[in-house]
mmCIF file of C-alpha atoms in Angstrom:
data_model
loop_
_atom_site.group_PDB
_atom_site.id
_atom_site.type_symbol
_atom_site.label_atom_id
_atom_site.label_comp_id
_atom_site.label_asym_id
_atom_site.label_seq_id
_atom_site.Cartn_x
_atom_site.Cartn_y
_atom_site.Cartn_z
ATOM 1 C CA UNK G 26 211.180 102.348 229.166
ATOM 2 C CA UNK G 27 214.659 103.196 230.457
ATOM 3 C CA UNK G 28 216.818 104.690 227.717
ATOM 4 C CA UNK G 29 220.569 104.554 228.549
ATOM 5 C CA UNK G 30 221.436 106.457 225.356
ATOM 6 C CA UNK G 31 219.256 109.351 226.532
ATOM 7 C CA UNK G 32 220.998 109.392 229.925
ATOM 8 C CA UNK G 33 224.443 109.377 228.322
ATOM 9 C CA UNK G 34 223.449 112.171 225.930
ATOM 10 C CA UNK G 35 222.250 114.301 228.827
ATOM 11 C CA UNK G 36 225.344 113.516 230.890
ATOM 12 C CA UNK G 37 227.308 114.981 227.996
ATOM 13 C CA UNK G 38 225.063 118.007 227.443
ATOM 14 C CA UNK G 39 225.014 118.808 231.162
ATOM 15 C CA UNK G 40 228.807 118.855 231.341
ATOM 16 C CA UNK G 41 229.166 115.798 233.569
ATOM 17 C CA UNK G 42 230.794 113.403 231.099
ATOM 18 C CA UNK G 43 233.581 115.810 230.163
ATOM 19 C CA UNK G 44 233.796 118.734 232.631
ATOM 20 C CA UNK G 45 235.163 121.761 230.777
ATOM 21 C CA UNK G 46 234.059 124.928 232.592
ATOM 22 C CA UNK G 47 236.641 126.894 234.544
ATOM 23 C CA UNK G 48 234.394 128.896 236.880
ATOM 24 C CA UNK G 49 231.096 128.308 238.697
ATOM 25 C CA UNK G 50 229.631 131.394 237.000
ATOM 26 C CA UNK G 51 230.441 129.869 233.611
ATOM 27 C CA UNK G 52 228.670 126.633 234.586
ATOM 28 C CA UNK G 53 225.526 128.547 235.535
ATOM 29 C CA UNK G 54 225.695 130.914 232.573
ATOM 30 C CA UNK G 55 225.952 128.018 230.116
ATOM 31 C CA UNK G 56 223.365 125.730 231.705
ATOM 32 C CA UNK G 57 221.060 128.316 233.218
ATOM 33 C CA UNK G 58 219.733 128.067 236.790
ATOM 34 C CA UNK G 59 220.476 124.813 238.615
ATOM 35 C CA UNK G 60 218.194 123.248 241.212
ATOM 36 C CA UNK G 61 219.602 124.376 244.526
ATOM 37 C CA UNK G 62 217.306 123.947 247.522
ATOM 38 C CA UNK G 63 220.032 121.864 249.168
ATOM 39 C CA UNK G 64 223.145 124.058 249.402
ATOM 40 C CA UNK G 65 225.713 121.232 249.808
ATOM 41 C CA UNK G 66 224.106 119.368 246.908
ATOM 42 C CA UNK G 67 224.154 122.244 244.416
ATOM 43 C CA UNK G 68 227.703 123.086 245.505
ATOM 44 C CA UNK G 69 228.742 119.565 244.509
ATOM 45 C CA UNK G 70 226.625 119.677 241.331
ATOM 46 C CA UNK G 71 228.422 122.799 240.137
ATOM 47 C CA UNK G 72 231.817 121.441 241.170
ATOM 48 C CA UNK G 73 231.251 118.221 239.202
ATOM 49 C CA UNK G 74 231.069 120.347 236.044
ATOM 50 C CA UNK G 75 234.307 122.251 236.704
ATOM 51 C CA UNK G 76 237.635 121.165 235.258
ATOM 52 C CA UNK G 77 239.076 121.028 238.774
ATOM 53 C CA UNK G 78 235.904 119.620 240.370
ATOM 54 C CA UNK G 79 236.616 121.600 243.545
ATOM 55 C CA UNK G 80 233.769 122.405 245.948
ATOM 56 C CA UNK G 81 235.818 125.152 247.630
ATOM 57 C CA UNK G 82 235.876 127.037 244.322
ATOM 58 C CA UNK G 83 232.067 127.037 244.309
ATOM 59 C CA UNK G 84 231.850 128.283 247.886
ATOM 60 C CA UNK G 85 234.296 131.074 247.014
ATOM 61 C CA UNK G 86 232.070 132.052 244.078
ATOM 62 C CA UNK G 87 229.109 132.465 246.442
ATOM 63 C CA UNK G 88 231.315 134.585 248.696
ATOM 64 C CA UNK G 89 232.682 136.825 245.940
ATOM 65 C CA UNK G 90 229.182 137.366 244.530
ATOM 66 C CA UNK G 91 229.633 135.840 241.079
ATOM 67 C CA UNK G 92 226.921 133.267 241.820
ATOM 68 C CA UNK G 93 223.884 133.391 244.136
ATOM 69 C CA UNK G 94 220.798 131.428 245.052
ATOM 70 C CA UNK G 95 217.228 132.629 244.784
ATOM 71 C CA UNK G 96 213.641 131.748 243.859
ATOM 72 C CA UNK G 97 213.672 132.553 240.137
ATOM 73 C CA UNK G 98 211.090 130.006 239.011
ATOM 74 C CA UNK G 99 209.047 126.928 239.843
ATOM 75 C CA UNK G 100 208.580 127.931 243.486
ATOM 76 C CA UNK G 101 211.872 126.423 244.579
ATOM 77 C CA UNK G 102 215.485 127.470 245.147
ATOM 78 C CA UNK G 103 217.977 127.626 242.276
ATOM 79 C CA UNK G 104 221.602 128.667 241.957
ATOM 80 C CA UNK G 105 222.261 131.256 239.249
ATOM 81 C CA UNK G 106 225.019 133.434 237.897
ATOM 82 C CA UNK G 107 224.612 136.782 239.676
ATOM 83 C CA UNK G 108 224.179 138.565 236.352
ATOM 84 C CA UNK G 109 221.115 136.408 235.605
ATOM 85 C CA UNK G 110 219.325 136.433 238.952
ATOM 86 C CA UNK G 111 217.309 139.635 238.494
ATOM 87 C CA UNK G 112 215.997 139.152 234.961
ATOM 88 C CA UNK G 113 215.200 135.452 235.298
ATOM 89 C CA UNK G 114 213.278 136.127 238.519
ATOM 90 C CA UNK G 115 211.352 139.003 236.920
ATOM 91 C CA UNK G 116 210.538 136.822 233.925
ATOM 92 C CA UNK G 117 209.439 133.655 235.698
ATOM 93 C CA UNK G 118 208.416 134.365 239.300
ATOM 94 C CA UNK G 119 205.248 136.452 238.863
ATOM 95 C CA UNK G 120 202.814 133.632 239.800
ATOM 96 C CA UNK G 121 204.897 132.752 242.862
ATOM 97 C CA UNK G 122 205.015 136.411 243.935
ATOM 98 C CA UNK G 123 201.226 136.565 243.897
ATOM 99 C CA UNK G 124 200.938 133.313 245.843
ATOM 100 C CA UNK G 125 203.487 134.531 248.389
ATOM 101 C CA UNK G 126 201.534 137.680 249.194
ATOM 102 C CA UNK G 127 198.289 135.730 249.486
ATOM 103 C CA UNK G 128 199.906 133.299 251.901
ATOM 104 C CA UNK G 129 201.402 136.072 254.047
ATOM 105 C CA UNK G 130 198.050 137.871 254.154
ATOM 106 C CA UNK G 131 196.328 134.640 255.155
ATOM 107 C CA UNK G 132 198.803 134.298 258.019
ATOM 108 C CA UNK G 133 197.981 137.797 259.235
ATOM 109 C CA UNK G 134 200.754 139.975 257.824
ATOM 110 C CA UNK G 135 199.722 143.331 256.380
ATOM 111 C CA UNK G 136 201.367 145.027 253.358
ATOM 112 C CA UNK G 137 203.020 147.391 255.873
ATOM 113 C CA UNK G 138 204.479 144.425 257.780
ATOM 114 C CA UNK G 139 205.905 142.977 254.574
ATOM 115 C CA UNK G 140 207.359 146.314 253.448
ATOM 116 C CA UNK G 141 208.959 146.751 256.878
ATOM 117 C CA UNK G 142 210.565 143.316 256.629
ATOM 118 C CA UNK G 143 212.035 144.172 253.226
ATOM 119 C CA UNK G 144 213.213 147.637 254.301
ATOM 120 C CA UNK G 145 214.990 146.351 257.400
ATOM 121 C CA UNK G 146 217.196 144.097 255.300
ATOM 122 C CA UNK G 147 218.041 146.974 252.950
ATOM 123 C CA UNK G 148 219.528 148.811 255.940
ATOM 124 C CA UNK G 149 222.221 146.108 256.063
ATOM 125 C CA UNK G 150 224.028 146.142 252.689
ATOM 126 C CA UNK G 151 226.437 143.433 253.822
ATOM 127 C CA UNK G 152 223.559 141.052 254.511
ATOM 128 C CA UNK G 153 222.453 139.124 257.563
ATOM 129 C CA UNK G 154 222.223 135.507 258.593
ATOM 130 C CA UNK G 155 218.699 134.210 258.793
ATOM 131 C CA UNK G 156 218.977 134.029 262.590
ATOM 132 C CA UNK G 157 220.075 137.675 262.802
ATOM 133 C CA UNK G 158 217.369 138.679 260.360
ATOM 134 C CA UNK G 159 214.729 136.927 262.467
ATOM 135 C CA UNK G 160 215.980 138.724 265.580
ATOM 136 C CA UNK G 161 215.919 142.082 263.767
ATOM 137 C CA UNK G 162 212.377 141.492 262.581
ATOM 138 C CA UNK G 163 211.278 140.419 266.056
ATOM 139 C CA UNK G 164 212.691 143.651 267.528
ATOM 140 C CA UNK G 165 210.307 145.541 265.225
ATOM 141 C CA UNK G 166 207.263 143.499 266.198
ATOM 142 C CA UNK G 167 207.293 141.025 263.314
ATOM 143 C CA UNK G 168 206.778 137.290 263.916
ATOM 144 C CA UNK G 169 210.000 135.408 264.681
ATOM 145 C CA UNK G 170 208.792 131.825 264.286
ATOM 146 C CA UNK G 171 210.583 129.638 261.766
ATOM 147 C CA UNK G 172 207.626 129.416 259.326
ATOM 148 C CA UNK G 173 207.354 133.202 259.135
ATOM 149 C CA UNK G 174 211.120 133.516 258.666
ATOM 150 C CA UNK G 175 210.957 131.137 255.703
ATOM 151 C CA UNK G 176 207.926 132.856 254.166
ATOM 152 C CA UNK G 177 209.320 136.371 254.507
ATOM 153 C CA UNK G 178 212.786 135.490 253.190
ATOM 154 C CA UNK G 179 211.198 133.696 250.250
ATOM 155 C CA UNK G 180 209.021 136.742 249.581
ATOM 156 C CA UNK G 181 212.116 138.969 249.458
ATOM 157 C CA UNK G 182 213.832 136.622 247.028
ATOM 158 C CA UNK G 183 210.748 136.321 244.823
ATOM 159 C CA UNK G 184 210.339 140.100 244.628
ATOM 160 C CA UNK G 185 213.987 140.785 243.865
ATOM 161 C CA UNK G 186 214.747 142.455 247.197
ATOM 162 C CA UNK G 187 217.322 139.868 248.230
ATOM 163 C CA UNK G 188 219.372 136.844 247.215
ATOM 164 C CA UNK G 189 221.334 134.245 249.129
ATOM 165 C CA UNK G 190 224.999 135.268 249.057
ATOM 166 C CA UNK G 191 228.152 134.302 250.992
ATOM 167 C CA UNK G 192 228.362 130.931 252.697
ATOM 168 C CA UNK G 193 228.872 131.275 256.452
ATOM 169 C CA UNK G 194 231.097 129.178 258.682
ATOM 170 C CA UNK G 195 228.046 127.200 259.779
ATOM 171 C CA UNK G 196 227.266 126.257 256.180
ATOM 172 C CA UNK G 197 224.323 128.654 255.853
ATOM 173 C CA UNK G 198 224.115 131.604 253.450
ATOM 174 C CA UNK G 199 223.713 135.269 254.258
ATOM 175 C CA UNK G 200 220.577 136.988 252.992
ATOM 176 C CA UNK G 201 221.928 139.999 251.093
ATOM 177 C CA UNK G 202 220.201 142.967 249.407
ATOM 178 C CA UNK G 203 219.973 142.446 245.665
ATOM 179 C CA UNK G 204 220.558 146.152 245.007
ATOM 180 C CA UNK G 205 224.066 145.951 246.448
ATOM 181 C CA UNK G 206 224.879 142.375 245.480
ATOM 182 C CA UNK G 207 223.689 141.957 241.881
ATOM 183 C CA UNK G 208 225.215 143.768 238.883
ATOM 184 C CA UNK G 209 223.594 147.078 238.003
ATOM 185 C CA UNK G 210 221.286 146.964 235.008
ATOM 186 C CA UNK G 211 220.845 143.190 235.138
ATOM 187 C CA UNK G 212 217.071 143.252 235.354
ATOM 188 C CA UNK G 213 214.667 142.474 232.533
ATOM 189 C CA UNK G 214 214.656 146.079 231.331
ATOM 190 C CA UNK G 215 218.415 146.439 231.421
ATOM 191 C CA UNK G 216 219.173 143.136 229.723
ATOM 192 C CA UNK G 217 216.287 142.809 227.231
ATOM 193 C CA UNK G 218 214.602 146.231 227.117
ATOM 194 C CA UNK G 219 211.711 144.631 228.966
ATOM 195 C CA UNK G 220 211.050 142.185 226.099
ATOM 196 C CA UNK G 221 209.750 138.989 227.732
ATOM 197 C CA UNK G 222 209.863 137.040 224.462
ATOM 198 C CA UNK G 223 213.533 137.869 223.892
ATOM 199 C CA UNK G 224 214.350 136.979 227.496
ATOM 200 C CA UNK G 225 212.457 133.686 227.196
ATOM 201 C CA UNK G 226 214.348 132.912 224.009
ATOM 202 C CA UNK G 227 217.675 133.485 225.783
ATOM 203 C CA UNK G 228 216.696 131.211 228.662
ATOM 204 C CA UNK G 229 215.267 128.575 226.303
ATOM 205 C CA UNK G 230 218.473 128.517 224.276
ATOM 206 C CA UNK G 231 220.535 127.905 227.410
ATOM 207 C CA UNK G 232 218.177 125.190 228.551
ATOM 208 C CA UNK G 233 218.143 123.268 225.280
ATOM 209 C CA UNK G 234 221.904 123.691 224.772
ATOM 210 C CA UNK G 235 222.672 122.585 228.326
ATOM 211 C CA UNK G 236 219.959 119.971 228.894
ATOM 212 C CA UNK G 237 219.212 118.500 225.462
ATOM 213 C CA UNK G 238 217.955 116.151 224.250
ATOM 214 C CA UNK G 239 214.906 117.949 225.580
ATOM 215 C CA UNK G 240 211.710 119.468 224.248
ATOM 216 C CA UNK G 241 209.623 122.575 224.712
ATOM 217 C CA UNK G 242 207.376 120.806 227.199
ATOM 218 C CA UNK G 243 210.439 120.068 229.340
ATOM 219 C CA UNK G 244 211.288 123.771 229.320
ATOM 220 C CA UNK G 245 207.686 124.723 230.103
ATOM 221 C CA UNK G 246 207.726 122.405 233.117
ATOM 222 C CA UNK G 247 211.171 123.656 234.183
ATOM 223 C CA UNK G 248 210.212 127.347 234.124
ATOM 224 C CA UNK G 249 206.401 127.289 234.400
ATOM 225 C CA UNK G 250 206.307 129.961 231.681
ATOM 226 C CA UNK G 251 203.222 130.118 229.405
ATOM 227 C CA UNK G 252 203.364 127.720 226.454
ATOM 228 C CA UNK G 253 202.396 130.450 223.970
ATOM 229 C CA UNK G 254 205.289 132.619 225.127
ATOM 230 C CA UNK G 255 207.672 129.667 224.799
ATOM 231 C CA UNK G 256 206.517 128.847 221.286
ATOM 232 C CA UNK G 257 206.965 132.447 220.196
ATOM 233 C CA UNK G 258 210.420 132.515 221.767
ATOM 234 C CA UNK G 259 211.411 129.262 220.054
ATOM 235 C CA UNK G 260 211.022 130.869 216.645
ATOM 236 C CA UNK G 261 213.875 133.219 217.627
ATOM 237 C CA UNK G 262 216.321 130.399 218.431
ATOM 238 C CA UNK G 263 215.174 127.556 216.177
ATOM 239 C CA UNK G 264 218.103 128.074 213.800
ATOM 240 C CA UNK G 265 220.529 127.658 216.701
ATOM 241 C CA UNK G 266 219.266 124.161 217.523
ATOM 242 C CA UNK G 267 219.482 120.744 215.903
ATOM 243 C CA UNK G 268 216.720 118.142 216.035
ATOM 244 C CA UNK G 269 217.547 114.928 217.847
ATOM 245 C CA UNK G 270 215.080 112.697 216.056
ATOM 246 C CA UNK G 271 216.379 109.455 217.548
ATOM 247 C CA UNK G 272 215.288 110.601 221.020
ATOM 248 C CA UNK G 273 211.831 111.875 220.068
ATOM 249 C CA UNK G 274 210.046 108.536 220.672
ATOM 250 C CA UNK G 275 211.482 108.345 224.196
ATOM 251 C CA UNK G 276 210.451 111.923 224.959
ATOM 252 C CA UNK G 277 207.074 111.802 223.261
ATOM 253 C CA UNK G 278 207.777 115.007 221.348
ATOM 254 C CA UNK G 279 210.354 116.707 219.165
ATOM 255 C CA UNK G 280 213.745 116.676 220.857
ATOM 256 C CA UNK G 281 216.408 119.338 220.399
ATOM 257 C CA UNK G 282 220.132 119.505 221.062
ATOM 258 C CA UNK G 283 222.850 122.082 220.608
ATOM 259 C CA UNK G 284 224.775 121.965 217.333
ATOM 260 C CA UNK G 285 227.587 119.451 217.527
ATOM 261 C CA UNK G 286 226.271 117.576 220.554
ATOM 262 C CA UNK G 287 225.995 114.321 218.605
ATOM 263 C CA UNK G 288 229.723 114.562 217.856
ATOM 264 C CA UNK G 289 230.415 115.408 221.513
ATOM 265 C CA UNK G 290 228.487 112.324 222.602
ATOM 266 C CA UNK G 291 230.553 110.174 220.264
ATOM 267 C CA UNK G 292 233.794 111.697 221.545
ATOM 268 C CA UNK G 293 232.729 111.287 225.175
ATOM 269 C CA UNK G 294 231.226 107.829 224.699
ATOM 270 C CA UNK G 295 233.569 106.031 227.116
ATOM 271 C CA UNK G 296 233.258 108.726 229.774
ATOM 272 C CA UNK G 297 229.479 109.021 229.410
ATOM 273 C CA UNK G 298 229.203 105.246 229.762
ATOM 274 C CA UNK G 299 231.199 105.370 232.991
ATOM 275 C CA UNK G 300 230.314 105.774 236.659
ATOM 276 C CA UNK G 301 228.854 108.937 238.218
ATOM 277 C CA UNK G 302 227.893 109.781 241.783
ATOM 278 C CA UNK G 303 225.359 112.609 241.783
ATOM 279 C CA UNK G 304 223.860 114.828 244.487
ATOM 280 C CA UNK G 305 220.207 114.373 245.319
ATOM 281 C CA UNK G 306 218.898 117.364 243.351
ATOM 282 C CA UNK G 307 221.190 117.361 240.334
ATOM 283 C CA UNK G 308 219.776 118.693 237.053
ATOM 284 C CA UNK G 309 220.111 115.244 235.471
ATOM 285 C CA UNK G 310 217.345 114.096 237.807
ATOM 286 C CA UNK G 311 215.423 117.352 238.356
ATOM 287 C CA UNK G 312 215.800 119.186 235.054
ATOM 288 C CA UNK G 313 213.159 117.322 233.015
ATOM 289 C CA UNK G 314 209.415 116.822 232.974
ATOM 290 C CA UNK G 315 209.405 113.014 232.727
ATOM 291 C CA UNK G 316 211.938 111.129 234.847
ATOM 292 C CA UNK G 317 210.456 107.807 233.786
ATOM 293 C CA UNK G 318 212.021 108.332 230.344
ATOM 294 C CA UNK G 319 215.353 107.362 231.931
ATOM 295 C CA UNK G 320 214.506 105.834 235.313
ATOM 296 C CA UNK G 321 212.490 102.673 235.890
ATOM 297 C CA UNK G 322 209.263 103.169 237.830
ATOM 298 C CA UNK G 323 210.274 100.939 240.736
ATOM 299 C CA UNK G 324 213.698 102.628 240.932
ATOM 300 C CA UNK G 325 212.025 106.031 240.971
ATOM 301 C CA UNK G 326 210.343 105.011 244.211
ATOM 302 C CA UNK G 327 213.801 104.342 245.666
ATOM 303 C CA UNK G 328 215.140 107.712 244.524
ATOM 304 C CA UNK G 329 212.080 109.780 245.497
ATOM 305 C CA UNK G 330 210.208 107.908 248.248
ATOM 306 C CA UNK G 331 206.547 108.842 248.180
ATOM 307 C CA UNK G 332 207.235 111.276 245.325
ATOM 308 C CA UNK G 333 206.915 114.140 247.826
ATOM 309 C CA UNK G 334 209.829 116.288 246.656
ATOM 310 C CA UNK G 335 212.595 114.623 248.654
ATOM 311 C CA UNK G 336 215.326 112.937 246.594
ATOM 312 C CA UNK G 337 218.245 110.675 247.372
ATOM 313 C CA UNK G 338 221.732 110.812 245.914
ATOM 314 C CA UNK G 339 222.115 108.512 242.920
ATOM 315 C CA UNK G 340 224.725 106.402 241.141
ATOM 316 C CA UNK G 341 224.689 106.244 237.330
ATOM 317 C CA UNK G 342 226.702 103.570 235.543
ATOM 318 C CA UNK G 343 226.536 102.586 231.892
ATOM 319 C CA UNK G 344 223.724 105.075 231.287
ATOM 320 C CA UNK G 345 221.539 103.503 233.977
ATOM 321 C CA UNK G 346 220.670 104.526 237.503
ATOM 322 C CA UNK G 347 221.948 101.609 239.577
ATOM 323 C CA UNK G 348 221.878 102.723 243.228
ATOM 324 C CA UNK G 349 221.312 105.452 245.762
ATOM 325 C CA UNK G 350 224.101 106.448 248.118
ATOM 326 C CA UNK G 351 224.882 108.266 251.329
ATOM 327 C CA UNK G 352 228.122 109.461 252.883
ATOM 328 C CA UNK G 353 227.653 109.753 256.652
ATOM 329 C CA UNK G 354 230.482 111.681 258.273
ATOM 330 C CA UNK G 355 232.506 110.242 261.137
ATOM 331 C CA UNK G 356 234.934 112.807 262.476
ATOM 332 C CA UNK G 357 236.697 114.251 259.448
ATOM 333 C CA UNK G 358 236.065 111.263 257.178
ATOM 334 C CA UNK G 359 233.062 110.113 255.178
ATOM 335 C CA UNK G 360 231.998 106.533 254.625
ATOM 336 C CA UNK G 361 230.199 105.441 251.468
ATOM 337 C CA UNK G 362 226.902 103.646 252.014
ATOM 338 C CA UNK G 363 225.271 102.124 248.918
ATOM 339 C CA UNK G 364 221.721 100.927 248.343
ATOM 340 C CA UNK G 365 221.881 99.165 244.955
ATOM 341 C CA UNK G 366 218.752 98.534 242.915
ATOM 342 C CA UNK G 367 220.127 95.086 242.073
ATOM 343 C CA UNK G 368 223.340 93.247 243.039
ATOM 344 C CA UNK G 369 226.445 95.025 241.752
ATOM 345 C CA UNK G 370 229.463 93.276 240.269
ATOM 346 C CA UNK G 371 232.827 93.544 241.991
ATOM 347 C CA UNK G 372 234.027 95.725 239.117
ATOM 348 C CA UNK G 373 231.069 98.074 239.517
ATOM 349 C CA UNK G 374 231.681 98.375 243.256
ATOM 350 C CA UNK G 375 235.353 99.199 242.683
ATOM 351 C CA UNK G 376 234.445 101.857 240.118
ATOM 352 C CA UNK G 377 231.883 103.404 242.464
ATOM 353 C CA UNK G 378 234.375 103.514 245.346
ATOM 354 C CA UNK G 379 236.992 105.082 243.065
ATOM 355 C CA UNK G 380 234.494 107.712 241.932
ATOM 356 C CA UNK G 381 233.446 108.400 245.521
ATOM 357 C CA UNK G 382 237.037 109.172 246.503
ATOM 358 C CA UNK G 383 237.122 112.093 244.067
ATOM 359 C CA UNK G 384 233.608 113.368 244.788
ATOM 360 C CA UNK G 385 233.621 117.115 245.610
ATOM 361 C CA UNK G 386 232.089 117.197 249.088
ATOM 362 C CA UNK G 387 231.530 120.777 250.311
#
């Protein structure tokens, strides 16, 4: 059953109802990694949580190295604060690293081939575009087809050799060596003395503070970390959380929020009940195990056709998902195209258009 109160609580926790962060790095430090396989989408997602809601500020943060993208967990791309990229990837990506090497071996690449691919990037501390990287690899006898490019770049990100850094003029990101781009000593050993439980506790605290109401099963799905490890880590941060009993029935488990969130929800009630245009892969949609706790089954089919990992941009109004949207570009302008789940009132359409005009397009 759709629960508008749950949506409004999460809009508040996620920093959408009352944007208060001043920098993209602060957004990602407070919330933890944000789903980022679509670069324009995660740029807008971060910008929506900034006081200025400026996409250019996010692109500058990628360029100055304070934020990056990588494959830290769940076999997909996330944006992270640069200071978190190494330790979160070490903590969460081990299963994906193993799968990556098996896949590359199946496709005929030897350990020497893979090491050569990694080493060639390290010879370019300023990074390379993916096209230039593919050409460099091809000049050393490595495959240059698009599938191999994807698999090898992903392998470098999973193993901590590289991250995605500055945004190029074409809207792509350079692949840059982690050793020159990430802060020194920001790995698991440097940050947590190699203690996986302490690191999990730190990540869990950020998740529950920035995503609550949410439960441990949400976090387990989000990170793919072992449940036993998560339960042990929770004992370290339990005193820094508050139960959100009223949401437990909707979530099917104990729900947790950061201290004071209930008061924040009350203070932000009008804003949280307002109108939001969200990118396709925003954490409100992708940060939880069970989307049907806040999105009707038939509407989920509209948002994620075929449930195959592709998502559409959404409109939230009054704590309910009411439409998907597009903004095709004509020249230098963008035109709003709505696909409502049911007929919208004239007032709702005006509010959506007003919100669209301030949306932070990259």
